[in-house]
Amino acid sequence: MSSPTTSNDREKVVSKLPARLRQQVKIRAAQYGIEMQSAVEQGISDWCELASATAPVDTAGADSFATFLPPGQWEEFRQSAADRRVSLIQGLAQSVQLWLDTHPEPDIERPAITRRIIVCNQKGGVGKTAITAGLGEALAEDPNTLHPVRVAKALTKALRASEVHSDATEPDTDPLDIENLPGPGLRVLLVDFDPQCHLTNQLGAAPLPMNGDSLTNHMAGEPKGDLNDLIVPIDDDTFGGRLHLLPACNDAFLLDVRLSAVRAREAALERALTPLEGDYDVIIVDCPPSLGLSMDAAVYYGRRRDGENPGQSGALIVVQAEDSSADAYELLTTQIDDLRGDLQVDIDYLGIVVNLYDSRRGYIATSSLQGWVDIKDPRVVGLIGDLKEQKEAVRVKKPLLSYAPKSQQAVGMRALAREVL
């Protein structure tokens, strides 16, 4: 049943365990941030210390299960199972079930103040909408399911690799740099603040009619109903009712004109969205490629509020590894800095996302990426390759993380979500 291993002074043991329990302990251990073998070890230790066996566990369909335990623990477990006249398979199942019962599913850590993420850049075509959607999807993923995530060290490795030209579409990610982690399970509202309605269309929703109610009307102080009535769910089967969208309306083209007649217009977006905040942990605003009054309102909405920690809310800037993005970045940061000074508010940068990266484009791409990396503040928090899955997801009007959940882009979106968190 067991064979010694010298790699970490533990011994490998092989038994059988129902697939249901194997999956549950794997997920629960990840939720607690420990190795699966440590959970099994603790369960066996606690089971052996009980005065008697626990309630029988259904072991139908149990198949091979291997783990590593401290030397001698398996023999102690075998003796306890013999004393209690239960099979090793039943004893192991009871041990795992005992650990699960004493380590219930942890509560989702919800922010005291709804986090507000403003996804922006004055330049169009950099993929703000794709990043908005992917980030929101990653934040809303199921906490009781494991998803492949590129860990932080892999991002650092990828950024370093970008300094040397390669023929890969994006810097290679070693499989060892991928971890399977539970989803954050946050309640997320995506706000399509762009009159072009790209986010709305990409997620398969319908833009709001021009003669109806809209976010624009609420910001202009002329609502026609409850803004909450305009919100639509996104792919409940995948995101379990945690991901919602406030669709756009083409009337947002007129927003700057209408805001010019509104008192305290920089707070117009906040006044409109504040009633919704109690239902969400995170609100992500997909901004238009604009430097007008509507952008002022979006940036002000992302300012740091009283009692909010630095870096909880703020601006996430999406760029590409090419020169025009750098010019647009300067215009945007100048606007944000002006608002900081004029309104005396704290506006945090959450980071830079280099999107649609393809090192095959040569020196322009690699040197531009290095330029973004060199900025340091804000730092690069995401590197997303220019791959086909995102384009395909847009074509079929499905969220990327449900259309291609194991793609490199999906893995990168989850890494971005954890960097932003």
Coordinates of C-alpha atoms in Angstrom, one line a residue:
M1 CA 0.0 0.0 0.0
S2 CA 2.9 2.4 0.5
S3 CA 6.3 3.1 -0.8
P4 CA 9.0 5.4 0.7
T5 CA 10.0 8.6 -1.0
T6 CA 13.0 10.7 -0.1
S7 CA 12.1 13.9 -1.9
N8 CA 10.4 15.5 1.1
D9 CA 10.7 12.9 3.8
R10 CA 7.2 11.7 3.3
E11 CA 5.9 8.4 2.1
K12 CA 3.6 7.8 -0.9
V13 CA 0.4 5.9 -0.1
V14 CA -2.1 4.6 -2.5
S15 CA -5.7 3.7 -1.7
K16 CA -9.1 4.5 -3.1
L17 CA -11.4 7.5 -2.7
P18 CA -14.7 8.5 -4.3
A19 CA -14.3 11.1 -7.0
R20 CA -16.8 13.3 -5.3
L21 CA -14.6 13.5 -2.1
R22 CA -11.4 13.9 -4.1
Q23 CA -12.8 16.9 -5.9
Q24 CA -14.3 18.4 -2.8
V25 CA -11.1 18.2 -0.8
K26 CA -9.0 19.5 -3.7
I27 CA -11.2 22.6 -4.0
R28 CA -11.6 23.2 -0.3
A29 CA -7.8 22.9 0.3
A30 CA -7.3 25.5 -2.5
Q31 CA -9.8 27.7 -0.8
Y32 CA -7.8 27.5 2.4
G33 CA -4.5 28.0 0.6
I34 CA -3.0 24.7 1.6
E35 CA -1.8 21.6 -0.2
M36 CA -4.3 18.8 -0.8
Q37 CA -2.0 16.3 0.9
S38 CA -1.9 18.5 4.0
A39 CA -5.7 18.4 4.2
V40 CA -5.7 14.6 3.9
E41 CA -2.9 14.3 6.5
Q42 CA -4.9 16.5 9.0
G43 CA -8.1 14.5 8.3
I44 CA -6.4 11.2 9.0
S45 CA -4.7 12.5 12.2
D46 CA -8.1 13.8 13.5
W47 CA -9.9 10.6 12.6
C48 CA -7.3 8.5 14.4
E49 CA -7.8 10.6 17.5
L50 CA -11.5 10.0 17.6
A51 CA -12.9 7.6 20.2
S52 CA -14.7 5.7 17.4
A53 CA -15.4 5.8 13.7
T54 CA -17.7 8.5 12.3
A55 CA -20.8 7.8 10.3
P56 CA -20.3 5.6 7.2
V57 CA -19.5 7.3 3.9
D58 CA -20.8 6.1 0.6
T59 CA -17.7 4.8 -1.2
A60 CA -19.4 3.5 -4.3
G61 CA -17.3 4.1 -7.4
A62 CA -14.1 4.8 -5.4
D63 CA -11.0 4.6 -7.6
S64 CA -7.3 5.0 -7.1
F65 CA -6.1 7.8 -4.9
A66 CA -2.5 8.6 -4.0
T67 CA -1.0 11.1 -1.6
F68 CA 2.1 11.7 0.6
L69 CA 2.0 11.4 4.3
P70 CA 4.5 11.7 7.2
P71 CA 6.4 8.5 7.9
G72 CA 4.4 6.2 10.1
Q73 CA 1.0 7.9 9.8
W74 CA -0.3 5.4 7.3
E75 CA 0.6 2.5 9.6
E76 CA -1.2 4.2 12.5
F77 CA -4.2 4.8 10.3
R78 CA -4.2 1.1 9.2
Q79 CA -4.2 0.1 12.9
S80 CA -7.1 2.5 13.7
A81 CA -9.1 1.1 10.8
A82 CA -8.5 -2.4 12.0
D83 CA -9.5 -1.6 15.5
R84 CA -12.7 0.0 14.3
R85 CA -13.4 -2.8 11.9
V86 CA -13.7 -0.6 8.8
S87 CA -11.9 -1.0 5.5
L88 CA -9.0 1.3 4.6
I89 CA -11.2 2.8 1.8
Q90 CA -14.0 3.6 4.3
G91 CA -11.6 4.9 6.9
L92 CA -9.9 7.2 4.3
A93 CA -13.3 8.5 3.1
Q94 CA -14.4 9.2 6.7
S95 CA -11.1 11.0 7.3
V96 CA -11.5 13.2 4.3
Q97 CA -15.2 13.9 5.2
L98 CA -14.2 14.8 8.7
W99 CA -11.7 17.4 7.4
L100 CA -14.3 18.8 5.1
D101 CA -16.8 19.0 7.9
T102 CA -14.4 20.8 10.2
H103 CA -13.3 23.2 7.4
P104 CA -16.5 24.6 5.9
E105 CA -16.5 26.6 2.7
P106 CA -15.0 30.0 3.6
D107 CA -17.1 33.1 3.2
I108 CA -16.3 35.4 0.3
E109 CA -14.4 38.4 1.4
R110 CA -16.6 41.3 0.4
P111 CA -15.3 44.9 0.4
A112 CA -16.8 47.3 2.9
I113 CA -17.0 49.9 0.1
T114 CA -18.0 48.8 -3.4
R115 CA -14.9 48.9 -5.5
R116 CA -15.1 51.0 -8.6
I117 CA -12.7 50.2 -11.5
I118 CA -12.5 52.7 -14.4
V119 CA -11.1 51.0 -17.5
C120 CA -9.9 53.8 -19.7
N121 CA -7.6 55.2 -22.4
Q122 CA -8.2 58.1 -24.7
K123 CA -7.2 56.0 -27.7
G124 CA -9.8 53.7 -29.3
G125 CA -9.0 50.2 -30.5
V126 CA -6.7 49.1 -27.6
G127 CA -9.2 46.6 -26.3
K128 CA -10.7 48.4 -23.3
T129 CA -14.0 46.5 -23.8
A130 CA -12.3 43.1 -23.9
I131 CA -10.4 43.8 -20.7
T132 CA -13.5 45.1 -18.9
A133 CA -15.4 42.0 -19.8
G134 CA -12.6 39.6 -19.1
L135 CA -11.7 41.2 -15.7
G136 CA -15.4 41.2 -14.6
E137 CA -15.8 37.6 -15.7
A138 CA -12.7 36.5 -13.8
L139 CA -13.8 38.3 -10.6
A140 CA -17.2 36.6 -10.8
E141 CA -16.1 33.0 -11.4
D142 CA -17.3 30.2 -9.2
P143 CA -15.5 29.9 -5.8
N144 CA -16.4 26.2 -5.7
T145 CA -14.6 25.4 -9.0
L146 CA -10.9 25.5 -9.8
H147 CA -9.8 27.6 -12.7
P148 CA -6.4 27.8 -14.4
V149 CA -4.6 31.0 -13.4
R150 CA -1.2 32.4 -14.4
V151 CA 0.6 33.1 -11.2
A152 CA 2.3 36.4 -10.5
K153 CA 5.8 35.0 -11.1
A154 CA 4.7 33.9 -14.6
L155 CA 3.8 37.5 -15.4
T156 CA 7.2 38.7 -14.2
K157 CA 8.8 36.0 -16.3
A158 CA 6.8 37.0 -19.3
L159 CA 7.7 40.6 -19.0
R160 CA 11.4 39.8 -18.7
A161 CA 11.1 37.5 -21.7
S162 CA 9.7 40.4 -23.7
E163 CA 13.1 42.1 -23.7
V164 CA 14.3 39.5 -26.1
H165 CA 12.5 39.1 -29.4
S166 CA 10.9 35.7 -29.9
D167 CA 8.7 34.1 -32.6
A168 CA 5.9 33.3 -30.2
T169 CA 2.6 35.1 -30.3
E170 CA 3.2 36.0 -26.7
P171 CA 5.8 35.1 -24.1
D172 CA 5.7 31.4 -23.3
T173 CA 4.1 30.4 -20.0
D174 CA 5.5 27.3 -18.4
P175 CA 2.8 24.9 -17.3
L176 CA 4.4 25.0 -13.9
D177 CA 3.5 28.7 -13.7
I178 CA -0.2 27.8 -13.9
E179 CA -2.2 27.1 -10.8
N180 CA -5.7 25.9 -10.4
L181 CA -7.4 28.2 -8.0
P182 CA -11.0 28.8 -6.9
G183 CA -12.8 31.8 -8.5
P184 CA -13.2 35.0 -6.4
G185 CA -17.0 34.6 -6.5
L186 CA -17.6 38.4 -6.4
R187 CA -20.8 40.1 -7.4
V188 CA -19.8 42.2 -10.5
L189 CA -21.6 44.9 -12.4
L190 CA -20.2 45.8 -15.8
V191 CA -21.2 49.3 -17.0
D192 CA -21.1 50.0 -20.7
F193 CA -20.4 53.8 -20.7
D194 CA -19.5 53.9 -24.4
P195 CA -22.1 55.1 -26.9
Q196 CA -20.7 52.7 -29.4
C197 CA -22.2 49.9 -27.3
H198 CA -19.3 47.4 -27.9
L199 CA -19.5 45.8 -24.4
T200 CA -23.2 45.4 -24.7
N201 CA -23.0 43.8 -28.1
Q202 CA -20.1 41.6 -27.3
L203 CA -21.9 40.0 -24.4
G204 CA -25.0 39.3 -26.4
A205 CA -27.2 42.0 -24.9
A206 CA -29.3 44.6 -26.7
P207 CA -28.4 48.3 -26.6
L208 CA -31.1 50.4 -24.8
P209 CA -33.6 52.1 -27.1
M210 CA -33.1 55.8 -27.7
N211 CA -36.7 56.7 -26.6
G212 CA -36.4 54.7 -23.3
D213 CA -34.5 55.1 -20.1
S214 CA -30.7 55.0 -19.9
L215 CA -27.7 55.8 -17.8
T216 CA -27.4 59.1 -19.7
N217 CA -30.8 60.1 -18.6
H218 CA -30.0 59.4 -15.0
M219 CA -26.7 61.3 -15.2
A220 CA -28.5 64.3 -16.7
G221 CA -31.1 64.3 -13.9
E222 CA -33.9 63.2 -16.2
P223 CA -34.6 59.5 -15.3
K224 CA -37.5 57.7 -16.8
G225 CA -37.5 54.8 -14.3
D226 CA -35.3 52.8 -12.0
L227 CA -31.8 52.2 -13.3
N228 CA -31.8 48.8 -11.7
D229 CA -34.6 47.7 -14.1
L230 CA -32.2 48.1 -17.0
I231 CA -29.6 45.6 -15.7
V232 CA -29.3 42.2 -17.4
P233 CA -27.6 39.0 -16.2
I234 CA -24.7 37.6 -18.1
D235 CA -24.4 33.8 -18.6
D236 CA -25.9 32.6 -15.3
D237 CA -24.9 29.0 -16.0
T238 CA -21.2 30.0 -15.8
F239 CA -21.3 32.9 -13.4
G240 CA -24.1 31.8 -11.1
G241 CA -26.0 35.1 -11.1
R242 CA -22.9 37.1 -10.0
L243 CA -22.2 38.9 -13.3
H244 CA -24.5 41.7 -14.5
L245 CA -24.4 44.3 -17.3
L246 CA -25.8 47.8 -17.5
P247 CA -26.2 48.1 -21.2
A248 CA -25.3 51.2 -23.2
C249 CA -27.5 53.5 -25.3
N250 CA -26.5 55.5 -28.3
D251 CA -27.8 58.6 -26.5
A252 CA -24.4 58.7 -24.7
F253 CA -23.1 60.5 -27.7
L254 CA -25.0 63.5 -26.3
L255 CA -23.8 63.1 -22.8
D256 CA -21.2 65.8 -22.7
V257 CA -23.7 68.3 -24.1
R258 CA -26.3 67.3 -21.5
L259 CA -23.7 67.3 -18.6
S260 CA -22.7 70.9 -19.5
A261 CA -26.1 72.0 -18.0
V262 CA -25.8 69.8 -14.9
R263 CA -24.7 71.2 -11.5
A264 CA -21.7 69.3 -10.0
R265 CA -21.4 67.4 -13.3
E266 CA -18.2 65.6 -12.2
A267 CA -20.4 63.6 -9.7
A268 CA -23.1 62.7 -12.2
L269 CA -22.0 59.1 -12.7
E270 CA -21.7 58.6 -9.0
R271 CA -25.2 60.0 -8.3
A272 CA -26.6 57.6 -10.9
L273 CA -24.7 54.4 -9.8
T274 CA -24.6 54.9 -6.0
P275 CA -28.1 53.3 -5.6
L276 CA -26.8 50.1 -7.3
E277 CA -23.7 49.7 -5.2
G278 CA -25.3 47.8 -2.3
D279 CA -25.9 44.8 -4.7
Y280 CA -22.3 44.5 -5.9
D281 CA -18.8 44.0 -4.7
V282 CA -17.2 45.5 -7.8
I283 CA -18.5 47.9 -10.5
I284 CA -16.3 48.1 -13.6
V285 CA -16.9 51.0 -16.1
D286 CA -16.0 50.6 -19.7
C287 CA -15.1 54.1 -20.7
P288 CA -15.3 55.7 -24.2
P289 CA -12.2 56.9 -25.9
S290 CA -12.8 60.5 -24.8
L291 CA -11.3 63.2 -22.7
G292 CA -14.6 65.1 -22.3
L293 CA -17.0 65.7 -19.4
S294 CA -18.1 62.1 -19.4
M295 CA -14.6 61.0 -18.8
D296 CA -14.3 63.5 -15.9
A297 CA -17.3 61.9 -14.3
A298 CA -16.0 58.4 -14.8
V299 CA -12.6 59.3 -13.2
Y300 CA -14.3 61.1 -10.3
Y301 CA -16.4 58.0 -9.7
G302 CA -13.3 56.0 -9.3
R303 CA -11.7 58.3 -6.8
R304 CA -10.7 57.1 -3.3
R305 CA -13.6 57.6 -0.9
D306 CA -13.3 58.3 2.8
G307 CA -12.4 55.1 4.6
E308 CA -11.3 53.3 1.5
N309 CA -7.8 51.9 1.3
P310 CA -5.4 53.1 -1.5
G311 CA -5.6 50.9 -4.6
Q312 CA -9.1 49.5 -3.9
S313 CA -10.7 51.7 -6.6
G314 CA -9.3 53.8 -9.4
A315 CA -8.2 53.8 -13.1
L316 CA -7.0 50.8 -15.0
I317 CA -5.3 51.9 -18.2
V318 CA -5.4 49.7 -21.3
V319 CA -2.6 50.1 -23.8
Q320 CA -1.0 48.4 -26.7
A321 CA 2.7 47.9 -27.3
E322 CA 3.0 50.6 -30.0
D323 CA 3.7 54.3 -30.1
S324 CA 0.2 55.8 -30.4
S325 CA -0.8 54.3 -27.1
A326 CA 2.0 56.1 -25.4
D327 CA 0.7 59.5 -26.8
A328 CA -2.9 58.7 -25.6
Y329 CA -1.5 57.6 -22.2
E330 CA 0.1 61.0 -21.7
L331 CA -3.2 62.8 -22.5
L332 CA -5.2 60.6 -20.1
T333 CA -2.8 60.9 -17.2
T334 CA -2.7 64.7 -17.7
Q335 CA -6.5 64.8 -17.4
I336 CA -6.4 62.6 -14.3
D337 CA -3.7 64.7 -12.7
D338 CA -5.7 67.9 -13.5
L339 CA -8.8 66.5 -11.8
R340 CA -6.7 65.5 -8.8
G341 CA -5.5 69.1 -8.4
D342 CA -8.7 70.9 -9.3
L343 CA -11.0 68.9 -7.1
Q344 CA -8.5 68.0 -4.4
V345 CA -9.3 64.2 -4.6
D346 CA -7.2 61.1 -4.5
I347 CA -7.4 59.1 -7.8
D348 CA -5.4 55.9 -7.7
Y349 CA -3.9 54.1 -10.7
L350 CA -4.6 50.4 -10.5
G351 CA -2.1 49.6 -13.2
I352 CA -1.5 49.3 -16.9
V353 CA -2.7 46.4 -19.0
V354 CA -0.7 45.7 -22.2
N355 CA -3.3 44.2 -24.5
L356 CA -3.2 42.5 -27.9
Y357 CA 0.5 41.8 -27.5
D358 CA 2.3 39.9 -30.3
S359 CA 6.1 39.8 -30.2
R360 CA 6.2 38.7 -33.8
R361 CA 5.6 42.3 -34.7
G362 CA 9.2 42.8 -33.8
Y363 CA 11.1 45.6 -32.3
I364 CA 8.2 48.0 -32.2
A365 CA 6.2 45.6 -30.0
T366 CA 9.0 44.4 -27.8
S367 CA 10.6 47.8 -27.2
S368 CA 7.2 49.4 -26.5
L369 CA 6.4 46.7 -24.0
Q370 CA 9.7 47.4 -22.3
G371 CA 8.8 51.1 -22.2
W372 CA 5.6 50.3 -20.3
V373 CA 7.4 48.0 -17.9
D374 CA 9.9 50.8 -17.2
I375 CA 7.2 53.2 -16.0
K376 CA 6.9 51.4 -12.6
D377 CA 4.1 53.7 -11.3
P378 CA 1.6 52.7 -12.4
R379 CA 3.1 49.3 -13.0
V380 CA 2.1 46.7 -15.6
V381 CA -0.4 44.4 -14.0
G382 CA -1.5 42.4 -17.1
L383 CA -0.1 41.2 -20.4
I384 CA -2.8 39.7 -22.8
G385 CA -1.8 38.2 -26.1
D386 CA -3.4 38.9 -29.5
L387 CA -5.0 35.4 -29.9
K388 CA -8.0 34.1 -31.7
E389 CA -10.2 33.1 -28.8
Q390 CA -11.2 36.6 -27.8
K391 CA -12.2 37.4 -31.4
E392 CA -14.2 34.2 -31.6
A393 CA -16.0 34.9 -28.3
V394 CA -17.0 38.3 -29.7
R395 CA -18.2 36.7 -32.9
V396 CA -20.5 34.3 -31.1
K397 CA -21.4 37.0 -28.4
K398 CA -20.3 34.9 -25.4
P399 CA -18.1 35.8 -22.5
L400 CA -14.5 34.8 -23.1
L401 CA -14.2 32.8 -19.9
S402 CA -17.2 30.7 -20.7
Y403 CA -16.3 30.3 -24.4
A404 CA -12.7 29.4 -23.9
P405 CA -12.0 29.0 -20.2
K406 CA -8.6 27.3 -20.6
S407 CA -7.2 29.6 -23.3
Q408 CA -4.1 31.7 -22.7
Q409 CA -6.2 34.8 -22.7
A410 CA -8.6 33.5 -20.1
V411 CA -5.7 32.4 -17.9
G412 CA -4.2 35.9 -18.3
M413 CA -7.6 37.6 -17.4
R414 CA -7.7 35.6 -14.2
A415 CA -4.1 36.7 -13.4
L416 CA -5.1 40.3 -14.0
A417 CA -8.1 39.9 -11.7
R418 CA -5.8 38.7 -8.9
E419 CA -3.3 41.5 -9.5
V420 CA -6.1 44.1 -9.3
L421 CA -7.5 42.5 -6.1

